[in-house]
Structure formats: C-alpha cells, structure tokens
XYZ file of C-alpha atoms in Angstrom:
159
model
C -53.251 -62.042 -41.649
C -51.448 -58.764 -42.295
C -54.516 -56.832 -41.193
C -54.455 -58.697 -37.875
C -50.871 -57.500 -37.252
C -52.016 -53.888 -37.426
C -55.016 -54.091 -35.150
C -55.337 -51.620 -32.292
C -54.201 -54.092 -29.610
C -50.981 -55.000 -31.409
C -50.149 -51.365 -32.056
C -50.651 -50.509 -28.375
C -48.513 -53.481 -27.266
C -45.763 -52.471 -29.675
C -45.852 -48.863 -28.455
C -45.658 -49.952 -24.808
C -42.773 -52.335 -25.588
C -40.939 -49.523 -27.383
C -41.407 -47.147 -24.442
C -40.211 -49.786 -21.952
C -37.135 -50.406 -24.127
C -36.459 -46.662 -24.353
C -36.640 -46.399 -20.560
C -34.388 -49.433 -20.046
C -31.644 -48.124 -22.362
C -31.375 -45.074 -20.095
C -29.800 -47.419 -17.524
C -26.775 -48.075 -19.756
C -23.983 -46.026 -18.163
C -22.333 -44.957 -21.443
C -22.857 -41.520 -22.960
C -23.136 -39.394 -19.853
C -19.507 -38.483 -19.249
C -19.808 -34.845 -20.220
C -16.440 -33.814 -18.940
C -14.654 -30.897 -20.482
C -11.116 -31.345 -19.165
C -8.988 -28.224 -18.861
C -7.057 -27.333 -21.969
C -3.283 -27.480 -21.913
C -2.390 -25.462 -24.992
C -4.055 -24.110 -28.132
C -2.381 -23.976 -31.548
C -1.060 -20.786 -33.060
C -3.833 -19.759 -35.429
C -3.035 -17.975 -38.672
C -5.824 -15.471 -37.929
C -8.638 -14.787 -35.469
C -11.092 -15.555 -38.291
C -9.843 -19.148 -38.684
C -10.213 -19.682 -34.942
C -13.683 -18.111 -35.006
C -14.884 -20.456 -37.771
C -13.280 -23.439 -36.033
C -15.001 -22.638 -32.744
C -18.352 -22.304 -34.493
C -18.058 -25.423 -36.647
C -15.655 -27.868 -34.995
C -15.187 -27.190 -31.284
C -17.897 -29.539 -30.026
C -15.906 -32.591 -31.122
C -12.363 -31.271 -31.536
C -11.754 -29.325 -28.332
C -12.347 -29.551 -24.604
C -14.988 -26.823 -24.918
C -17.869 -29.062 -25.969
C -21.351 -27.645 -25.541
C -23.386 -30.714 -24.641
C -26.885 -30.470 -26.199
C -30.011 -31.727 -24.421
C -30.143 -34.910 -26.508
C -26.669 -35.873 -25.264
C -28.412 -36.935 -22.038
C -30.906 -39.321 -23.649
C -29.893 -42.788 -24.860
C -29.366 -43.923 -27.536
C -28.486 -40.498 -29.022
C -26.180 -39.892 -26.031
C -24.128 -42.896 -27.140
C -23.517 -41.426 -30.586
C -22.664 -37.987 -29.190
C -20.240 -39.432 -26.614
C -18.593 -41.654 -29.220
C -18.199 -38.779 -31.690
C -16.711 -36.444 -29.068
C -14.320 -39.128 -27.767
C -13.242 -40.042 -31.305
C -12.924 -36.404 -32.397
C -10.834 -35.445 -29.384
C -8.570 -38.476 -29.774
C -7.821 -37.663 -33.433
C -7.556 -33.872 -33.313
C -7.986 -31.708 -30.222
C -7.031 -28.038 -30.257
C -7.240 -27.891 -26.447
C -4.354 -30.345 -26.133
C -2.086 -28.940 -28.794
C 1.444 -30.263 -28.663
C 0.556 -33.844 -27.709
C 2.092 -36.640 -29.750
C -0.998 -37.627 -31.762
C -2.890 -34.603 -33.051
C -3.798 -34.782 -36.730
C -4.168 -31.081 -37.470
C -2.466 -31.571 -40.805
C -5.488 -33.586 -41.993
C -8.093 -30.957 -41.034
C -8.032 -28.962 -44.282
C -8.497 -32.059 -46.436
C -11.404 -33.293 -44.268
C -13.200 -29.949 -44.625
C -12.317 -29.570 -48.313
C -13.740 -33.016 -49.136
C -16.912 -32.412 -47.112
C -16.138 -35.135 -44.553
C -16.154 -32.571 -41.744
C -18.436 -31.607 -40.260
C -20.302 -34.916 -40.694
C -23.638 -34.768 -42.521
C -25.565 -36.035 -39.474
C -24.227 -33.198 -37.293
C -25.611 -30.419 -39.476
C -29.403 -30.768 -39.029
C -29.177 -30.051 -35.281
C -26.272 -27.602 -35.637
C -27.124 -25.220 -38.505
C -24.404 -22.836 -37.299
C -21.875 -25.408 -38.534
C -22.983 -25.059 -42.165
C -20.377 -23.335 -44.291
C -21.017 -21.399 -47.472
C -18.625 -22.111 -50.365
C -16.756 -18.878 -49.603
C -16.509 -19.705 -45.885
C -15.351 -23.252 -46.662
C -12.615 -21.960 -48.978
C -11.518 -19.342 -46.428
C -11.536 -21.926 -43.626
C -9.519 -24.470 -45.625
C -6.885 -21.816 -46.413
C -6.742 -20.877 -42.721
C -6.429 -24.521 -41.628
C -3.557 -25.078 -44.059
C -1.824 -21.927 -42.797
C -2.401 -22.909 -39.154
C -1.671 -26.651 -39.244
C -0.023 -27.425 -42.548
C -1.315 -30.126 -44.826
C -0.498 -33.799 -44.846
C 1.537 -34.879 -47.808
C 1.141 -38.394 -49.165
C 3.055 -40.668 -46.797
C 4.297 -37.795 -44.624
C 2.935 -35.600 -41.878
C 3.506 -31.881 -41.616
C 5.665 -30.569 -38.798
C 2.985 -28.032 -37.820
C 0.765 -30.652 -36.183
C 3.028 -31.005 -33.171
C-alpha cells in the first residue's frame, strides 16, 4: 500500500496541487506593503561605529529604511517578512525616536543574549552576523546610546 502512494501518478498530482496552492496564496493581500515611511528623528548615537553596526545588522526591522529582499514579494515568505518588520518597528524604531513606546533600553540585552538578530534572519543576511568582538562592541554602544532596562524600570534614554 505504501508503494502505491509513491507511484509516479500520485507524485505528479501532489506536485501540481502544491504548485496550484503556491499560486493561490499569492492572492492573499498581506505581505506586500513595503512602505518605508519618512523618519521623524534618529537617536543620539554614542559613536558612528554603533550606528554603522546597527544599520548593517538591525535596520531592516528596526528602522524605516528597510531593504525589501526579493523573497518579500512571494507568499508565504512575504508574510513572515512583513510581520517581522511590523513587529520590529512597533517595538523599537530608530527612525521614530522620541515616540512614547520605543524600547531602546532593551536592545543591548537582546543582542547580548543572542535573541537579536533572530537565527532565521542570518542565513539570508550574512552581513548581520557579528563576531564576538563586534557583539561586545555593539552591546557597549547600545548601552551608551539607549541605556539599559533595569528590572522593573525603564531607562530615561529610550524616550
């Protein structure tokens, strides 16, 4: 019975069904809003080097200067990219510095613990990989630029 499931006809039918599904998901209107709204204000960086590392590693999700890759136009990967950019900008956006909710004081901890950049971002963005020395330098720069969240408190620098 198992051998019958893998005969040539079933494999072709499955491949055609997969292709039809892939074409149909392109009709879902989510994941194509590739707007980069104008920035209002950038934070005061501790050094040009911190900004340089940030722009190389973090800007695609945490600024209004996203470079939309080719796969951001093809569902379902476009859905993940759009979600990550929307979520990243809502939590921490250097292009809208000074807004009420901007969690810059959490950035150093996220990088230090390896939560940022996310593991699934790195294979298609090798430029975002940080050496140990770069990571340490970047964390120090983030703390100097944005402060660091204390347990139960937020730093004043994130406003």
